[in-house]
PDB file of C-alpha atoms in Angstrom:
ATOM      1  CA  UNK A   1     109.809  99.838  70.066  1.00 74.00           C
ATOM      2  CA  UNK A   2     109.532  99.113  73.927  1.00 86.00           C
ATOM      3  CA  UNK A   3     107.917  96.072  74.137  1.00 89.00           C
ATOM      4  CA  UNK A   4     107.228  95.906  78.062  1.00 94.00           C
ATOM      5  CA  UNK A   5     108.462  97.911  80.887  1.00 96.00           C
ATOM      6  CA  UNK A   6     108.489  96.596  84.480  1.00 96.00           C
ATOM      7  CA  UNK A   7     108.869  98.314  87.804  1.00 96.00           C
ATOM      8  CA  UNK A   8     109.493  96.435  91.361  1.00 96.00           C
ATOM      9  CA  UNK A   9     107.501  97.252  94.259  1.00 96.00           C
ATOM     10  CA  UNK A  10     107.265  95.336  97.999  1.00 96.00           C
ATOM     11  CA  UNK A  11     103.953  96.097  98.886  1.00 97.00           C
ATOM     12  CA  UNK A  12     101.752  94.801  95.469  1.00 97.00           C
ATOM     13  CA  UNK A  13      98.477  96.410  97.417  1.00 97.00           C
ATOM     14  CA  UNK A  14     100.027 100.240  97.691  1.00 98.00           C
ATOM     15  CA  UNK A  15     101.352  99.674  94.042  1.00 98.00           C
ATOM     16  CA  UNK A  16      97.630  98.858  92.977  1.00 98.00           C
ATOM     17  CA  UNK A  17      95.790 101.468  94.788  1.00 98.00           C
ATOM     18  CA  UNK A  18      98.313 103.858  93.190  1.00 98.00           C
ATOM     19  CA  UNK A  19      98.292 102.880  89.667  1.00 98.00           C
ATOM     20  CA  UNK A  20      94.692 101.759  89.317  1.00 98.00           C
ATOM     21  CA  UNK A  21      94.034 105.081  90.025  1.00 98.00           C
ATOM     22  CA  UNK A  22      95.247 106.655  86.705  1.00 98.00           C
ATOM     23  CA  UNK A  23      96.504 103.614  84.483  1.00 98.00           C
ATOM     24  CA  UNK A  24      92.700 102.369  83.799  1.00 98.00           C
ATOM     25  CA  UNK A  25      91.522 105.888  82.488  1.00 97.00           C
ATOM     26  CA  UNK A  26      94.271 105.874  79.853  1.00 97.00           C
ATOM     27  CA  UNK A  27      92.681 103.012  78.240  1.00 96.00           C
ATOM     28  CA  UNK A  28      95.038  99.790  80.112  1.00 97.00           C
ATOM     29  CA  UNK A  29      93.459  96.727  81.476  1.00 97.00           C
ATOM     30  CA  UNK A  30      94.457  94.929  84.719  1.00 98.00           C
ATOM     31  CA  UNK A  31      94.984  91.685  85.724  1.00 97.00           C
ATOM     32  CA  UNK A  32      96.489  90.296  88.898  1.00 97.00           C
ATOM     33  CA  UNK A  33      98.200  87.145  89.310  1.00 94.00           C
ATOM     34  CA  UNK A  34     100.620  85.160  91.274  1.00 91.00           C
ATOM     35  CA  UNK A  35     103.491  86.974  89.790  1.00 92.00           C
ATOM     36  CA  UNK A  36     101.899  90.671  90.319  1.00 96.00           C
ATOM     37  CA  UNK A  37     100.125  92.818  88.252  1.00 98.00           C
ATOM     38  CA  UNK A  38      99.930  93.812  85.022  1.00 97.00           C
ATOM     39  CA  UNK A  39      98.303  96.816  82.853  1.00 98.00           C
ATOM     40  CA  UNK A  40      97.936  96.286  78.825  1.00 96.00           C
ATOM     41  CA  UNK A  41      96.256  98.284  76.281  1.00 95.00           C
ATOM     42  CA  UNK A  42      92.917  96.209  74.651  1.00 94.00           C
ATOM     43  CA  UNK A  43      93.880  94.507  71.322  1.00 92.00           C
ATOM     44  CA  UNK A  44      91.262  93.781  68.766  1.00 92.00           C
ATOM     45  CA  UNK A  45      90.613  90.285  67.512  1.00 93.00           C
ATOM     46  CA  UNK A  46      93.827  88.950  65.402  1.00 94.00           C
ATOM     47  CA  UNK A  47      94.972  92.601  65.671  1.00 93.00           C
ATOM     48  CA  UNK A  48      98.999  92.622  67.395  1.00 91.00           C
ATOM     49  CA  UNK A  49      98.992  93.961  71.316  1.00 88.00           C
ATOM     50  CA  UNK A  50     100.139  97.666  71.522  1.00 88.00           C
ATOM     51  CA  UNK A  51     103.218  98.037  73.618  1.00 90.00           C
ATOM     52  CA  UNK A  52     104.434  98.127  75.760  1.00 94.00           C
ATOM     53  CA  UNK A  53     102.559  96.681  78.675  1.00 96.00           C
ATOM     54  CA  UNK A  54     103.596  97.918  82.140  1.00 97.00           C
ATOM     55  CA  UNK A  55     104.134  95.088  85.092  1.00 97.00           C
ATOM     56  CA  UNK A  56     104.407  95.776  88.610  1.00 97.00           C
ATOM     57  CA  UNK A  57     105.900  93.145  90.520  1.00 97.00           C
ATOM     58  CA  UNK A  58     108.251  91.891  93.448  1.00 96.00           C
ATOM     59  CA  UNK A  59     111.712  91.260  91.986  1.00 94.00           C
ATOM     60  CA  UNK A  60     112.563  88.405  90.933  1.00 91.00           C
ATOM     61  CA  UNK A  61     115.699  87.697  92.681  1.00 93.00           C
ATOM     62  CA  UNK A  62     113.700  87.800  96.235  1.00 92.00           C
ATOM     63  CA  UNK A  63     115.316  90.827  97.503  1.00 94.00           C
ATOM     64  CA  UNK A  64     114.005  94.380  98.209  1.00 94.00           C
ATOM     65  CA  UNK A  65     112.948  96.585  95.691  1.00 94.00           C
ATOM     66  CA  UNK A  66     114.341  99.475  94.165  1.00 92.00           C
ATOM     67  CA  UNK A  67     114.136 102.439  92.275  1.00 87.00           C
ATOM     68  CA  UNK A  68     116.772 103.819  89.768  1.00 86.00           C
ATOM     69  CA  UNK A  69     118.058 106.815  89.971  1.00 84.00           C
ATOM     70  CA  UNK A  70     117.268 108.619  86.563  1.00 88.00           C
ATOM     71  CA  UNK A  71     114.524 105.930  85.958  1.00 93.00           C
ATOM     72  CA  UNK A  72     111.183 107.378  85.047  1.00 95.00           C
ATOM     73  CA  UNK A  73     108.102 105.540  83.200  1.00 97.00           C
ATOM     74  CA  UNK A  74     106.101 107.959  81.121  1.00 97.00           C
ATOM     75  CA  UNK A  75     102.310 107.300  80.264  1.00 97.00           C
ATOM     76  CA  UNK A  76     100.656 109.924  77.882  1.00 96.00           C
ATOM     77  CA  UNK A  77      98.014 111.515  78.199  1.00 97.00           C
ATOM     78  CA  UNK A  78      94.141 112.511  76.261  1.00 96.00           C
ATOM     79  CA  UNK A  79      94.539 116.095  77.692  1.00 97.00           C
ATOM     80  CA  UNK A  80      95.998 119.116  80.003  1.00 98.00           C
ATOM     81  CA  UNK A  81      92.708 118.618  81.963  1.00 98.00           C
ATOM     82  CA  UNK A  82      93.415 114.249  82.137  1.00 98.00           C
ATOM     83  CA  UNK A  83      96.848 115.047  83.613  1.00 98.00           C
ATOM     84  CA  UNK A  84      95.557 117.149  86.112  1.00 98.00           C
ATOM     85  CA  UNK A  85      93.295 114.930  86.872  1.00 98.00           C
ATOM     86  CA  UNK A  86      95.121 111.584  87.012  1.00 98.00           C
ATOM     87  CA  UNK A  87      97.932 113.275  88.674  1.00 98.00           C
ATOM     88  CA  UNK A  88      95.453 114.207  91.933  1.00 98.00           C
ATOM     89  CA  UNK A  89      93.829 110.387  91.357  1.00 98.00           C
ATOM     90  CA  UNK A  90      97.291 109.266  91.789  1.00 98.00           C
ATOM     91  CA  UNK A  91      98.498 111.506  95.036  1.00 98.00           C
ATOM     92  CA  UNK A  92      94.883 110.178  96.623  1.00 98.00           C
ATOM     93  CA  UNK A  93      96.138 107.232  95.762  1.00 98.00           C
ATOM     94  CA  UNK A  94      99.076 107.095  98.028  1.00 98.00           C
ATOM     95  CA  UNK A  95     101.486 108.802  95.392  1.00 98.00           C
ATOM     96  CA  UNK A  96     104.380 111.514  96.322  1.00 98.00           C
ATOM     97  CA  UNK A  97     104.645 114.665  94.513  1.00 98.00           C
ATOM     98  CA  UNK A  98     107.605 115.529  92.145  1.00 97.00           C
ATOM     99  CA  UNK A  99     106.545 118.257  89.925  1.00 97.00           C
ATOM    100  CA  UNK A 100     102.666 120.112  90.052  1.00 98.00           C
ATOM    101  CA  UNK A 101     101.208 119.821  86.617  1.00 98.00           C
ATOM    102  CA  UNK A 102     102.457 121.904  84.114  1.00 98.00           C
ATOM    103  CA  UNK A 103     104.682 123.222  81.374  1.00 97.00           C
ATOM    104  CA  UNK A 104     108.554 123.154  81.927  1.00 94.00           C
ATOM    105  CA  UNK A 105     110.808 126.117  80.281  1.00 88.00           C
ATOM    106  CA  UNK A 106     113.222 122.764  79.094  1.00 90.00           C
ATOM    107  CA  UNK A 107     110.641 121.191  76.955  1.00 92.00           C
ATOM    108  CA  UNK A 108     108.240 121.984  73.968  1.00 92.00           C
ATOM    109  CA  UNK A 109     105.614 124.750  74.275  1.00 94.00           C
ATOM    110  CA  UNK A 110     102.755 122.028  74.077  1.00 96.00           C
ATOM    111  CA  UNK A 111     104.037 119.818  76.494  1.00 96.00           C
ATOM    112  CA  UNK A 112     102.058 119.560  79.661  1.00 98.00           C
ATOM    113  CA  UNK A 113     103.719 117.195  82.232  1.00 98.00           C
ATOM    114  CA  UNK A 114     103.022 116.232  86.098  1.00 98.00           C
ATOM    115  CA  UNK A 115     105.675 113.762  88.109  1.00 98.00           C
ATOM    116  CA  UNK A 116     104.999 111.946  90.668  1.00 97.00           C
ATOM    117  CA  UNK A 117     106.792 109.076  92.517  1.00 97.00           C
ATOM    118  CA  UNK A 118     104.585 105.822  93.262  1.00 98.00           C
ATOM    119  CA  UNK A 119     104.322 104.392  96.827  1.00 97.00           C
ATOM    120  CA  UNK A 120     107.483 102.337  96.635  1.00 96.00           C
ATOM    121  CA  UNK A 121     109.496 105.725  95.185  1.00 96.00           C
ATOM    122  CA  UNK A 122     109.565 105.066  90.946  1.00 97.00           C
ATOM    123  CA  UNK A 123     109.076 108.247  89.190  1.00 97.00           C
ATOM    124  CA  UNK A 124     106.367 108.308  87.034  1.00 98.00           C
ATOM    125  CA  UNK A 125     105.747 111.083  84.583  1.00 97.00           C
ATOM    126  CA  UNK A 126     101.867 111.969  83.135  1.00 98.00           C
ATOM    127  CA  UNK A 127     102.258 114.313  80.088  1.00 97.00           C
ATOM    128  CA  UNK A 128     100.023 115.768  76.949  1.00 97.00           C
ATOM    129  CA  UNK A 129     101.648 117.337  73.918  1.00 95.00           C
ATOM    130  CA  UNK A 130      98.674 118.567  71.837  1.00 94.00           C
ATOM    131  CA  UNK A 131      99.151 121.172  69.159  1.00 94.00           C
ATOM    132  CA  UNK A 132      95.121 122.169  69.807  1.00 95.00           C
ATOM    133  CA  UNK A 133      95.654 122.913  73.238  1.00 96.00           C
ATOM    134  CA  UNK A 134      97.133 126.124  74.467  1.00 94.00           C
ATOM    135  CA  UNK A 135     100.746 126.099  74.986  1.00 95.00           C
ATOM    136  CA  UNK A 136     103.163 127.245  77.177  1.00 92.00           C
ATOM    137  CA  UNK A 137     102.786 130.980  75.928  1.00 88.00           C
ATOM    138  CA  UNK A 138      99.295 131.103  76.416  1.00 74.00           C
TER     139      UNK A 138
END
């Protein structure tokens, strides 16, 4: 189990306008503090969080940020529809482009994936993979 993923950014108000634009609607809280900001799913009373949490911060060592190559962060998904949606939230947002919304030949006929790269270049993938939903063939 992931318990946490972070991703460095230089510019923590670009990095908020772009992921409070889709993060919020798939059910994470924000909070921003000294450090940077951070998106978690709500946990019941005495019930364990659900990870992982996402942080977006300056790194640590002081020095610029950067992305990996290869290095994507995934966030599912309700629907087809949702990614659509987030996916133009998140290019309004001040997000690039990397892939329109849907279905790639590679993957499974039921999942429906968008990319995008945020405003300091991490790739971030949207996706949906339900059965009930019309697939790839129609």
């Amino acid at each position: 189990m992931i318990g946490y993923v972070t991703v460095g950014v230089d510019d923590l108000g670009s990095a908020k306008r772009f992921y409070n634009a889709f993060l919020p609607a798939l059910g994470y809280g924000f909070s921003e503090g000294p450090e940077g900001l951070s998106y978690a799913l709500p946990v019941a009373e005495g019930e364990r969080p659900i990870s992982p949490d996402f942080y977006v911060k300056p790194p640590f060592d002081g020095q610029r940020a950067s992305n990996g190559n290869g290095t994507m962060v995934a966030f599912e998904a309700q629907s087809q529809q949702q990614v659509r949606d987030l996916h133009a939230a998140a290019l309004k947002a001040g997000g690039k482009d990397e892939g329109a919304p849907g279905f790639r030949a590679d993957y499974g006929a039921h999942f429906y994936v968008a990319y995008l790269r945020d405003p300091q270049g991490n790739k971030i993938a949207l996706y949906s993979s339900d059965p009930n939903e019309p697939g790839r063939e129609g």
